[in-house]
XYZ file of C-alpha atoms in Angstrom:
649
model
C -15.915 -46.633 -23.229
C -13.756 -43.518 -23.257
C -14.584 -41.187 -20.380
C -14.937 -37.535 -21.372
C -15.929 -34.736 -19.073
C -18.962 -32.614 -19.851
C -17.417 -29.777 -21.854
C -19.824 -27.262 -20.321
C -18.494 -28.000 -16.839
C -15.289 -26.419 -15.582
C -12.995 -28.784 -13.714
C -12.277 -26.152 -11.106
C -15.994 -25.776 -10.432
C -16.534 -29.408 -9.459
C -17.191 -29.807 -5.745
C -15.268 -32.457 -3.836
C -18.000 -35.076 -4.107
C -18.412 -34.595 -7.869
C -14.638 -34.639 -8.376
C -14.205 -37.854 -6.373
C -17.080 -39.517 -8.217
C -15.520 -38.690 -11.566
C -11.872 -39.374 -10.806
C -11.903 -41.959 -8.022
C -10.174 -39.873 -5.362
C -9.924 -36.392 -3.901
C -8.210 -33.558 -5.785
C -5.004 -33.755 -3.803
C -4.518 -37.472 -4.387
C -5.318 -37.223 -8.094
C -2.939 -34.292 -8.463
C -0.154 -36.186 -6.728
C -0.701 -39.195 -8.968
C -0.917 -37.069 -12.108
C 2.462 -35.533 -11.313
C 3.894 -38.932 -10.423
C 2.946 -40.187 -13.891
C 5.091 -37.390 -15.312
C 7.891 -38.468 -13.006
C 7.613 -42.008 -14.383
C 8.222 -40.994 -18.012
C 11.080 -38.676 -17.117
C 12.669 -41.367 -14.948
C 12.537 -43.872 -17.821
C 14.116 -41.318 -20.152
C 16.866 -40.415 -17.705
C 17.763 -44.069 -17.408
C 17.964 -44.517 -21.162
C 19.835 -41.275 -21.827
C 22.568 -42.026 -19.318
C 23.003 -45.663 -20.339
C 22.572 -45.581 -24.119
C 25.376 -46.776 -26.369
C 24.502 -45.440 -29.816
C 25.172 -41.790 -30.525
C 21.647 -41.126 -31.835
C 20.231 -41.903 -28.383
C 23.115 -40.786 -26.213
C 23.851 -37.468 -27.944
C 20.610 -36.564 -29.739
C 18.011 -37.652 -27.129
C 16.190 -39.319 -30.031
C 13.525 -41.068 -27.977
C 10.377 -40.410 -25.976
C 8.322 -42.108 -23.278
C 4.606 -42.177 -22.502
C 2.122 -43.620 -20.030
C -1.288 -44.689 -21.353
C -4.465 -46.111 -19.870
C -6.129 -49.476 -20.541
C -8.008 -50.603 -23.671
C -11.479 -50.206 -22.163
C -10.754 -46.479 -21.646
C -9.597 -45.996 -25.231
C -5.851 -46.057 -24.438
C -5.721 -42.447 -23.146
C -2.155 -41.078 -23.214
C -1.802 -39.073 -20.035
C 1.907 -38.348 -19.782
C 4.698 -37.669 -22.255
C 8.385 -37.072 -21.699
C 10.213 -33.815 -22.193
C 11.763 -34.993 -25.453
C 10.881 -35.455 -29.110
C 7.442 -34.058 -29.925
C 7.444 -35.865 -33.273
C 7.577 -39.082 -31.253
C 5.155 -38.641 -28.403
C 2.529 -37.081 -30.663
C 2.288 -40.330 -32.619
C 2.601 -42.721 -29.706
C -0.993 -42.675 -28.469
C -2.373 -43.887 -31.797
C 0.682 -46.016 -32.498
C 0.255 -47.855 -29.213
C -3.467 -48.364 -29.802
C -2.894 -49.671 -33.328
C -0.134 -52.018 -32.220
C -1.977 -53.476 -29.221
C -5.289 -53.826 -31.026
C -3.692 -55.652 -33.956
C -1.699 -57.956 -31.704
C -4.660 -58.461 -29.377
C -4.769 -57.034 -25.837
C -6.002 -60.411 -24.593
C -2.808 -62.022 -25.894
C -0.573 -59.906 -23.668
C 0.765 -61.186 -20.359
C 2.955 -59.863 -17.546
C 6.593 -59.693 -18.596
C 5.809 -59.080 -22.276
C 7.420 -56.423 -24.456
C 5.579 -55.652 -27.685
C 7.220 -53.823 -30.587
C 6.276 -52.296 -33.922
C 8.045 -49.864 -36.257
C 5.753 -49.589 -39.294
C 5.336 -45.868 -40.149
C 1.795 -46.413 -41.374
C 0.772 -48.140 -38.135
C 2.755 -46.093 -35.624
C 4.148 -42.994 -37.363
C 7.709 -41.679 -37.929
C 10.096 -44.129 -39.670
C 11.332 -47.688 -39.396
C 14.381 -46.812 -37.290
C 12.051 -45.491 -34.590
C 10.904 -48.685 -32.918
C 7.931 -48.401 -30.570
C 8.517 -50.536 -27.455
C 5.354 -51.200 -25.419
C 5.158 -52.873 -22.029
C 1.755 -53.788 -20.607
C 1.211 -53.128 -16.914
C -0.909 -55.604 -14.952
C -2.394 -55.350 -11.473
C -4.167 -58.324 -9.937
C -4.144 -60.013 -13.364
C -5.907 -57.026 -14.946
C -4.340 -55.020 -17.789
C -4.454 -51.488 -16.375
C -1.871 -49.425 -18.214
C 0.996 -49.286 -20.699
C 4.448 -47.763 -20.526
C 6.126 -47.166 -23.852
C 9.397 -45.914 -25.275
C 9.914 -44.995 -28.895
C 13.649 -45.041 -29.502
C 15.644 -44.506 -32.671
C 17.734 -47.537 -33.585
C 20.972 -46.657 -35.346
C 20.095 -48.825 -38.334
C 17.192 -51.009 -39.430
C 18.507 -52.200 -42.759
C 17.470 -50.829 -46.127
C 19.598 -49.532 -48.975
C 21.239 -46.674 -47.041
C 23.276 -47.267 -43.867
C 21.433 -45.565 -40.974
C 18.606 -44.818 -43.399
C 18.716 -41.014 -43.722
C 18.170 -40.289 -47.392
C 15.508 -38.539 -49.457
C 16.160 -40.769 -52.477
C 14.513 -44.056 -51.428
C 11.494 -44.833 -53.625
C 9.363 -47.369 -51.764
C 8.895 -49.179 -48.479
C 11.181 -51.983 -49.562
C 14.141 -49.602 -49.744
C 13.492 -47.813 -46.468
C 14.347 -50.753 -44.207
C 12.989 -53.629 -42.165
C 9.301 -53.307 -41.240
C 8.238 -54.980 -38.005
C 4.548 -55.734 -37.644
C 3.294 -55.959 -34.025
C 5.179 -58.802 -32.353
C 6.736 -59.741 -29.044
C 10.381 -58.965 -28.351
C 10.197 -60.377 -24.822
C 7.710 -62.865 -23.416
C 7.584 -63.550 -19.690
C 10.816 -61.501 -19.408
C 12.613 -63.836 -21.812
C 13.891 -62.711 -25.227
C 11.897 -63.985 -28.185
C 14.691 -65.446 -30.281
C 12.880 -65.232 -33.618
C 12.247 -61.492 -33.242
C 15.826 -60.754 -32.213
C 17.069 -62.821 -35.145
C 14.798 -60.953 -37.539
C 16.213 -57.608 -36.411
C 19.871 -58.581 -36.298
C 19.753 -60.469 -39.579
C 18.724 -57.199 -41.256
C 20.219 -54.339 -39.256
C 23.740 -53.001 -39.334
C 25.653 -52.013 -36.165
C 24.150 -54.807 -34.077
C 26.875 -54.367 -31.456
C 25.292 -51.014 -30.564
C 21.666 -51.999 -31.079
C 21.757 -54.948 -28.685
C 22.823 -53.089 -25.527
C 20.435 -50.255 -26.387
C 17.518 -52.670 -26.674
C 18.447 -54.256 -23.348
C 18.594 -50.803 -21.762
C 15.177 -49.917 -23.179
C 13.757 -53.148 -21.788
C 15.086 -52.415 -18.317
C 13.789 -48.850 -18.279
C 10.320 -50.053 -19.266
C 10.494 -52.511 -16.388
C 11.357 -49.547 -14.170
C 8.329 -47.635 -15.452
C 6.087 -50.623 -14.820
C 7.392 -51.014 -11.278
C 6.805 -47.345 -10.472
C 3.229 -47.564 -11.738
C 2.477 -50.736 -9.798
C 3.879 -49.133 -6.655
C 1.628 -46.125 -7.222
C -1.446 -48.306 -7.656
C -0.668 -50.293 -4.527
C -0.257 -47.085 -2.527
C -3.188 -45.035 -3.832
C -5.527 -47.636 -5.316
C -6.487 -48.491 -8.875
C -9.514 -46.129 -9.072
C -7.306 -43.157 -8.168
C -4.634 -44.200 -10.669
C -7.110 -44.514 -13.535
C -8.729 -41.288 -12.412
C -5.408 -39.474 -12.574
C -4.989 -40.593 -16.200
C -8.470 -39.321 -17.055
C -7.870 -36.095 -15.171
C -4.679 -35.192 -17.042
C -6.421 -35.791 -20.366
C -9.452 -33.754 -19.293
C -7.220 -30.870 -18.218
C -5.558 -30.823 -21.641
C -8.892 -30.901 -23.458
C -10.360 -28.078 -21.397
C -7.211 -25.997 -21.740
C -7.166 -26.358 -25.529
C -10.839 -25.433 -25.757
C -10.204 -22.324 -23.664
C -7.273 -21.401 -25.886
C -9.307 -21.841 -29.068
C -11.957 -19.525 -27.696
C -9.443 -16.663 -27.845
C -9.089 -17.017 -31.637
C -11.647 -15.055 -33.690
C -14.139 -17.282 -35.472
C -13.426 -17.522 -39.181
C -11.790 -19.387 -42.020
C -8.012 -19.116 -42.413
C -5.693 -20.515 -45.062
C -1.962 -21.122 -45.207
C 0.606 -22.882 -47.362
C 4.166 -24.121 -47.040
C 6.500 -25.731 -49.562
C 8.942 -28.603 -49.993
C 11.436 -27.958 -52.796
C 11.232 -31.338 -54.540
C 11.721 -35.055 -53.973
C 14.645 -37.371 -54.683
C 13.679 -38.302 -58.255
C 14.230 -34.918 -59.913
C 13.392 -31.255 -59.367
C 10.413 -31.127 -61.734
C 7.815 -31.327 -58.949
C 7.553 -29.149 -55.885
C 5.201 -30.040 -53.075
C 2.723 -27.825 -51.281
C 1.099 -28.347 -47.916
C -2.137 -26.363 -47.818
C -4.347 -25.925 -44.771
C -7.820 -24.474 -44.497
C -8.733 -23.795 -40.896
C -12.299 -23.259 -39.754
C -12.615 -21.981 -36.186
C -16.023 -21.824 -34.472
C -16.352 -21.220 -30.752
C -14.219 -23.701 -28.828
C -13.704 -26.076 -31.757
C -11.472 -26.063 -34.817
C -11.184 -27.991 -38.083
C -7.930 -28.269 -39.987
C -8.487 -29.373 -43.595
C -5.441 -30.456 -45.610
C -7.438 -31.466 -48.690
C -5.454 -29.153 -50.983
C -2.088 -30.737 -50.187
C 0.067 -32.144 -53.000
C 0.008 -35.869 -53.824
C 2.541 -38.042 -52.070
C 6.139 -37.655 -53.165
C 7.948 -40.227 -55.269
C 10.657 -40.712 -52.648
C 10.939 -40.924 -48.880
C 10.213 -37.311 -47.887
C 6.569 -38.113 -47.052
C 4.847 -38.039 -43.684
C 2.279 -40.507 -42.441
C -1.199 -39.615 -41.190
C 0.003 -39.882 -37.592
C 2.954 -37.569 -38.233
C 0.603 -34.953 -39.625
C -1.803 -35.365 -36.720
C 1.161 -34.693 -34.445
C 2.102 -31.570 -36.413
C -1.449 -30.198 -36.187
C -1.632 -30.788 -32.442
C 1.810 -29.335 -31.791
C 1.152 -26.273 -33.965
C -1.983 -25.379 -32.018
C -0.321 -26.255 -28.732
C 2.700 -24.046 -29.386
C 0.622 -21.137 -30.691
C -2.286 -21.171 -28.261
C -1.737 -23.428 -25.262
C 1.941 -23.979 -24.463
C 1.682 -24.015 -20.666
C -0.367 -27.159 -19.990
C 0.498 -30.837 -20.527
C 0.259 -32.408 -23.965
C -1.923 -35.518 -23.775
C -4.321 -37.361 -26.046
C -6.996 -35.060 -24.613
C -5.381 -32.168 -26.492
C -7.103 -33.353 -29.677
C -10.699 -33.469 -28.435
C -11.654 -30.026 -29.829
C -9.626 -30.551 -33.030
C -10.972 -32.150 -36.210
C -8.499 -33.027 -38.957
C -9.550 -33.596 -42.561
C -6.779 -35.447 -44.368
C -7.297 -37.480 -47.543
C -4.967 -40.449 -48.095
C -2.098 -40.357 -50.532
C -0.727 -36.844 -49.966
C 2.789 -35.813 -49.020
C 1.331 -35.447 -45.517
C -0.568 -38.771 -45.525
C 1.412 -41.208 -47.652
C 0.271 -44.773 -48.260
C 2.404 -47.840 -49.052
C 4.159 -49.187 -50.934
C 5.144 -46.228 -53.144
C 4.487 -43.467 -50.622
C 7.783 -44.081 -48.878
C 8.226 -42.525 -45.429
C 11.605 -41.864 -43.912
C 12.352 -38.130 -43.655
C 8.878 -37.739 -42.168
C 9.644 -34.373 -40.533
C 10.170 -32.869 -43.996
C 6.543 -33.752 -44.796
C 5.011 -32.904 -41.417
C 7.055 -29.820 -40.532
C 5.440 -27.792 -43.335
C 2.038 -28.681 -41.840
C 2.995 -26.876 -38.651
C 4.432 -23.890 -40.530
C 1.364 -23.672 -42.789
C -0.813 -23.459 -39.660
C 1.466 -20.753 -38.227
C 1.063 -18.829 -41.497
C -2.701 -19.358 -41.640
C -3.323 -18.035 -38.139
C -0.761 -15.212 -38.170
C -3.213 -12.408 -38.952
C -5.909 -13.790 -36.675
C -3.511 -13.953 -33.749
C -2.032 -10.500 -34.364
C 0.672 -9.816 -31.823
C 0.417 -13.408 -30.569
C 1.616 -14.764 -33.926
C 4.873 -16.737 -34.051
C 7.339 -16.397 -36.934
C 8.691 -19.337 -38.918
C 11.797 -21.310 -37.980
C 14.564 -22.749 -40.166
C 12.253 -25.479 -41.432
C 14.237 -28.301 -42.986
C 16.780 -30.271 -40.987
C 18.964 -30.468 -44.128
C 20.063 -33.745 -42.630
C 23.465 -35.229 -43.422
C 24.170 -38.956 -43.348
C 27.666 -40.310 -43.978
C 29.378 -43.657 -43.588
C 32.596 -45.484 -44.363
C 35.297 -47.726 -42.970
C 38.169 -46.925 -40.642
C 41.654 -48.136 -41.663
C 41.195 -51.260 -39.541
C 37.946 -52.085 -41.345
C 35.596 -50.917 -38.590
C 32.406 -49.410 -40.073
C 31.243 -45.982 -38.940
C 28.160 -43.879 -39.568
C 26.912 -40.395 -38.716
C 23.270 -39.624 -38.062
C 22.012 -36.032 -37.961
C 25.264 -34.561 -36.674
C 27.047 -32.890 -39.564
C 24.346 -31.129 -41.589
C 21.911 -28.320 -40.850
C 20.034 -30.170 -38.143
C 20.088 -27.269 -35.661
C 19.228 -23.674 -36.403
C 17.117 -20.614 -35.565
C 13.543 -20.114 -34.445
C 11.231 -17.266 -35.288
C 10.646 -14.255 -33.067
C 7.553 -13.685 -30.915
C 6.007 -10.827 -28.979
C 8.122 -11.924 -26.016
C 11.471 -11.164 -27.630
C 14.177 -12.135 -30.078
C 14.340 -15.710 -31.267
C 16.784 -18.399 -30.267
C 19.549 -18.776 -32.829
C 20.447 -22.404 -32.286
C 17.812 -24.997 -31.560
C 15.869 -27.730 -33.340
C 12.734 -27.278 -35.500
C 9.519 -26.538 -33.657
C 8.415 -30.165 -33.989
C 11.501 -31.544 -32.272
C 12.969 -31.250 -28.789
C 16.329 -32.920 -28.567
C 19.962 -32.268 -27.730
C 22.735 -30.928 -29.920
C 25.544 -33.496 -30.036
C 28.742 -32.187 -28.523
C 31.529 -31.546 -31.010
C 33.856 -33.754 -28.963
C 31.368 -36.624 -29.123
C 30.974 -36.291 -32.891
C 34.710 -36.251 -33.482
C 35.335 -39.179 -31.143
C 32.854 -41.440 -32.963
C 33.545 -40.699 -36.631
C 36.487 -39.451 -38.742
C 35.360 -35.843 -39.015
C 36.400 -32.477 -37.640
C 33.738 -29.868 -36.983
C 35.560 -26.777 -38.200
C 32.820 -24.228 -37.742
C 29.438 -23.706 -36.103
C 28.658 -19.999 -36.173
C 25.929 -17.466 -36.877
C 25.799 -15.469 -40.099
C 25.078 -11.747 -39.998
C 21.957 -10.272 -41.627
C 20.238 -13.644 -42.022
C 17.707 -13.402 -39.179
C 14.431 -11.751 -40.156
C 14.386 -8.093 -39.157
C 11.702 -6.999 -36.739
C 10.890 -5.220 -33.530
C 12.075 -8.572 -32.254
C 14.712 -10.192 -34.451
C 14.481 -13.669 -35.911
C 17.252 -16.128 -35.120
C 20.380 -15.954 -37.251
C 21.167 -18.698 -39.742
C 23.806 -21.216 -38.675
C 26.821 -22.079 -40.817
C 28.430 -25.457 -40.161
C 31.641 -26.719 -41.821
C 32.738 -30.346 -41.430
C 36.076 -31.738 -42.623
C 36.080 -35.433 -43.504
C 39.287 -37.284 -42.659
C 38.534 -40.602 -44.360
C 36.929 -41.759 -47.609
C 33.177 -41.544 -47.176
C 29.826 -41.678 -48.917
C 27.249 -39.037 -48.054
C 23.544 -38.416 -48.471
C 22.569 -34.760 -48.139
C 18.923 -33.692 -47.895
C 18.342 -29.914 -47.787
C 14.664 -29.712 -48.776
C 13.664 -26.095 -48.182
C 16.089 -23.725 -49.923
C 13.989 -22.288 -52.771
C 12.419 -19.809 -50.349
C 12.655 -18.916 -46.694
C 10.807 -21.037 -44.167
C 11.499 -18.317 -41.588
C 8.594 -16.057 -42.552
C 8.001 -12.866 -40.590
C 4.803 -12.026 -38.710
C 3.068 -8.916 -37.372
C 5.101 -6.735 -39.720
C 8.375 -8.622 -39.315
C 10.625 -9.598 -42.229
C 11.505 -13.100 -43.366
C 14.877 -14.658 -42.680
C 17.350 -15.582 -45.410
C 17.178 -18.857 -47.333
C 19.959 -21.375 -46.807
C 22.149 -23.523 -49.042
C 24.702 -26.347 -49.002
C 28.096 -26.594 -50.728
C 30.871 -29.179 -51.071
C 34.553 -28.199 -51.236
C 36.925 -30.961 -52.254
C 40.594 -30.932 -51.314
C 41.559 -29.414 -54.651
C 39.261 -26.417 -54.177
C 40.370 -25.814 -50.580
C 43.057 -27.727 -48.715
C 42.793 -27.155 -44.980
C 46.266 -28.574 -44.415
C 47.773 -26.021 -46.775
C 46.067 -22.982 -45.285
C 46.694 -21.078 -42.099
C 43.026 -20.099 -41.857
C 39.722 -21.888 -42.082
C 37.662 -21.869 -45.229
C 36.535 -18.265 -45.564
C 32.994 -16.920 -45.453
C 33.295 -14.150 -48.024
C 31.516 -14.558 -51.360
C 34.713 -15.253 -53.291
C 35.224 -18.706 -51.780
C 32.111 -20.230 -53.333
C 33.211 -20.126 -56.958
C 35.439 -23.179 -56.405
C 32.728 -25.156 -54.616
C 30.349 -27.788 -55.905
C 26.805 -26.639 -55.110
C 24.696 -29.256 -53.346
C 21.460 -27.312 -52.862
C 20.139 -23.772 -52.922
C 19.219 -20.917 -55.225
C 22.642 -19.698 -56.291
C 24.358 -17.582 -58.895
C 25.396 -20.066 -61.623
C 28.929 -18.652 -61.857
C 29.845 -17.505 -58.352
C 27.676 -20.040 -56.463
C 26.669 -17.290 -54.041
C 23.088 -17.292 -52.741
C 20.819 -15.241 -54.998
C 17.078 -15.764 -54.542
C 16.221 -13.025 -57.047
C 18.314 -14.012 -60.071
C 19.973 -17.309 -59.225
C 19.005 -20.804 -60.307
C 18.061 -23.725 -58.148
C 20.709 -26.388 -57.611
C 18.987 -29.707 -57.013
C 19.979 -31.492 -53.816
C 19.901 -34.992 -55.361
C 21.641 -34.137 -58.631
C 24.250 -36.453 -57.164
C 22.182 -38.910 -55.088
C 25.241 -40.117 -53.191
C 28.335 -37.987 -52.755
C 31.592 -39.956 -52.561
C 34.510 -37.990 -51.113
C 38.176 -38.470 -50.418
C 39.905 -37.258 -47.246
C 40.028 -33.478 -47.041
C 36.518 -32.775 -48.332
C 34.455 -30.106 -46.565
C 30.674 -29.854 -46.471
C 29.222 -26.455 -45.648
C 25.610 -26.188 -44.501
C 23.840 -22.868 -44.100
C 20.396 -23.068 -42.531
C 17.488 -20.775 -43.262
C 17.142 -17.762 -40.979
C 14.272 -17.328 -38.541
C 11.472 -14.856 -39.140
C 11.144 -11.496 -37.403
C 8.232 -10.169 -35.344
C 6.946 -6.604 -35.604
C 8.018 -3.541 -37.572
C 11.851 -3.454 -37.792
C 11.837 0.367 -37.589
C 10.388 0.111 -34.105
C 13.272 -1.951 -32.777
C 15.153 -0.295 -29.951
C 18.297 1.262 -31.485
C 20.295 0.038 -28.517
C 19.223 -3.547 -29.329
C 20.400 -3.002 -32.912
C 23.737 -1.716 -31.612
C 24.143 -4.878 -29.551
C 23.295 -6.985 -32.612
C 26.033 -5.213 -34.586
C 28.493 -5.634 -31.733
C 27.678 -9.334 -31.442
C 27.774 -10.072 -35.176
C 24.089 -10.754 -35.809
C 23.672 -7.628 -37.948
C 26.193 -5.674 -40.031
C 26.569 -1.905 -39.943
C 24.982 -1.824 -43.401
C 22.164 -4.115 -42.307
C 21.440 -1.924 -39.302
C 20.793 1.024 -41.609
C 18.928 -0.772 -44.394
C 16.813 -3.151 -42.294
C 16.281 -1.193 -39.094
C 16.911 2.434 -39.980
C 19.617 2.648 -37.315
C 22.927 4.377 -38.004
C 25.740 2.615 -36.184
C 29.296 3.940 -36.070
C 32.505 2.145 -35.240
C 34.122 -1.136 -36.254
C 32.545 -4.238 -34.689
C 35.489 -6.386 -35.800
C 38.369 -4.389 -34.308
C 36.522 -2.601 -31.493
C 33.150 -4.208 -30.774
C 32.672 -2.339 -27.491
C 33.301 0.938 -29.288
C 30.247 0.566 -31.529
C 27.779 3.394 -30.991
C 24.384 4.573 -32.273
C 24.244 7.936 -34.012
C 20.844 8.886 -32.616
C 20.456 12.070 -34.635
C 21.224 10.332 -37.932
C 18.979 7.441 -36.893
C 16.051 9.786 -36.258
C 16.485 11.348 -39.679
C 16.782 7.968 -41.404
C 13.745 6.531 -39.674
C 11.694 9.662 -40.278
C 12.496 9.504 -43.978
C 11.774 5.788 -44.316
C 8.471 6.007 -42.446
C 7.118 9.111 -44.130
């Protein structure tokens, strides 16, 4: 039976005897063990990160680790790594589903259990969940797990990243719960199943071996802890961490005014055509120290693989409330105790097989988080958080080198990194990952060493961050030059409007777009400069996605038309082609006219805001030329006072 503390009792108010009775040891010992559990997951991740072979693990940190308790306690997840939130949020339920289906009584020391089915474990088929049971004195007492992205798991698209796949049979190999290792020995049939279906086996095999060894490390560290402190203290530490998270979330919810709040976020379309847009709608009911998040008004599941599973959406709900209300305490399965989620099956946020294909799951679950941010913005007031750049606009390319060696990119050359929204604490970061992720940005040198591409540009674009007392992050422009023939799948799924909405009086950031320039429209070899950024360059481009002027192909949300991202499902290019991705801008926080003029001057100097934008968005008159003399830029305080007085009257 799952142990749950009496919610009316405060953990800090327990006397030593009551604490020891509940958690099997004194406070100091339980605290030491609780922190050691965190050390275990980080140690496993460090081992994988520094020994991984495939670029998606080595350069993106596309994995996560957890420690969970035994079946009789309900598989409580007490510790998660400092890595992908979209992973560890699904791993508690994914582990439970996998072990229960396989049978906990069928597990033995030295086993490694795997599953990658999105509907059982969340995320997508490339993200294999590796689970190692931990035994002590022949008793199953814990689990260590790693979910790690495998470079390829078969399917119709190499590496898998595409919004155009229509069912589970196209997304890739599905592994039901099964053993990969038994008694420390590889299970040949499982390895054969994977490598008979997956591309790039030469990279997958050493990665799988590395994962296996790091799970063995995690198991050893846990067994050592049990032998030193005793099993009751170890199990108590797991319960304690979960109880702390539950109490902390309840306390945080109590600070939100009781009421009913609604929010909505969009996905442009799916990979069939642009006739259907998708809406994620949340209705939040907050009473006391409990909250219900109802997604009953969300659009039906998409016709292609942009859907999220139930577990992905559960993760998004938990992370949204954690980021908004309770960011300082550990995320565990206890976080969800005061949260009820109402989610009917068959929506874009709760797809069901076989037609509700799941691959770009973050495009279905990310809007859940943003819809919650929108819904609670007014209730939170100055504590509200503005929207980020939303869609990863992920780019997936592959081809052959001259010697016949296959290559593939995964989430390196699109709009995968971009700005956050501003908060009461200050301006937003300009270059990060969406709120639901937490990974690395691959180094340019690593990208160019692995695939035939040159990263020509990664820079911020002026006047794209939402204006505010605190400015939203600036949109990121990335240009990539392809040196070899290649086929590409491009998936910008949030360009019809800005995902970077402003809060507390802040303005929204700009909407992004994607373009393709072939060698005939711009030949890098024949030009002394890079592809320009002025509006005139876009007329010769082929629009990939965005709301653009039909003639000039410049962004125009007011009068432009939408260019559908999958109008060409697969882009085939010759050497010399350039893809340009422009992310959405982050939202601003607070009234822009209350921004410190000196901060606006610095923004102009640093290229985040133009001289014209300073006047029109912030009411600040800036003199000087930021291009030729950035340190000579000054604020005309008298003219600024007049401008702000006129605009605020």
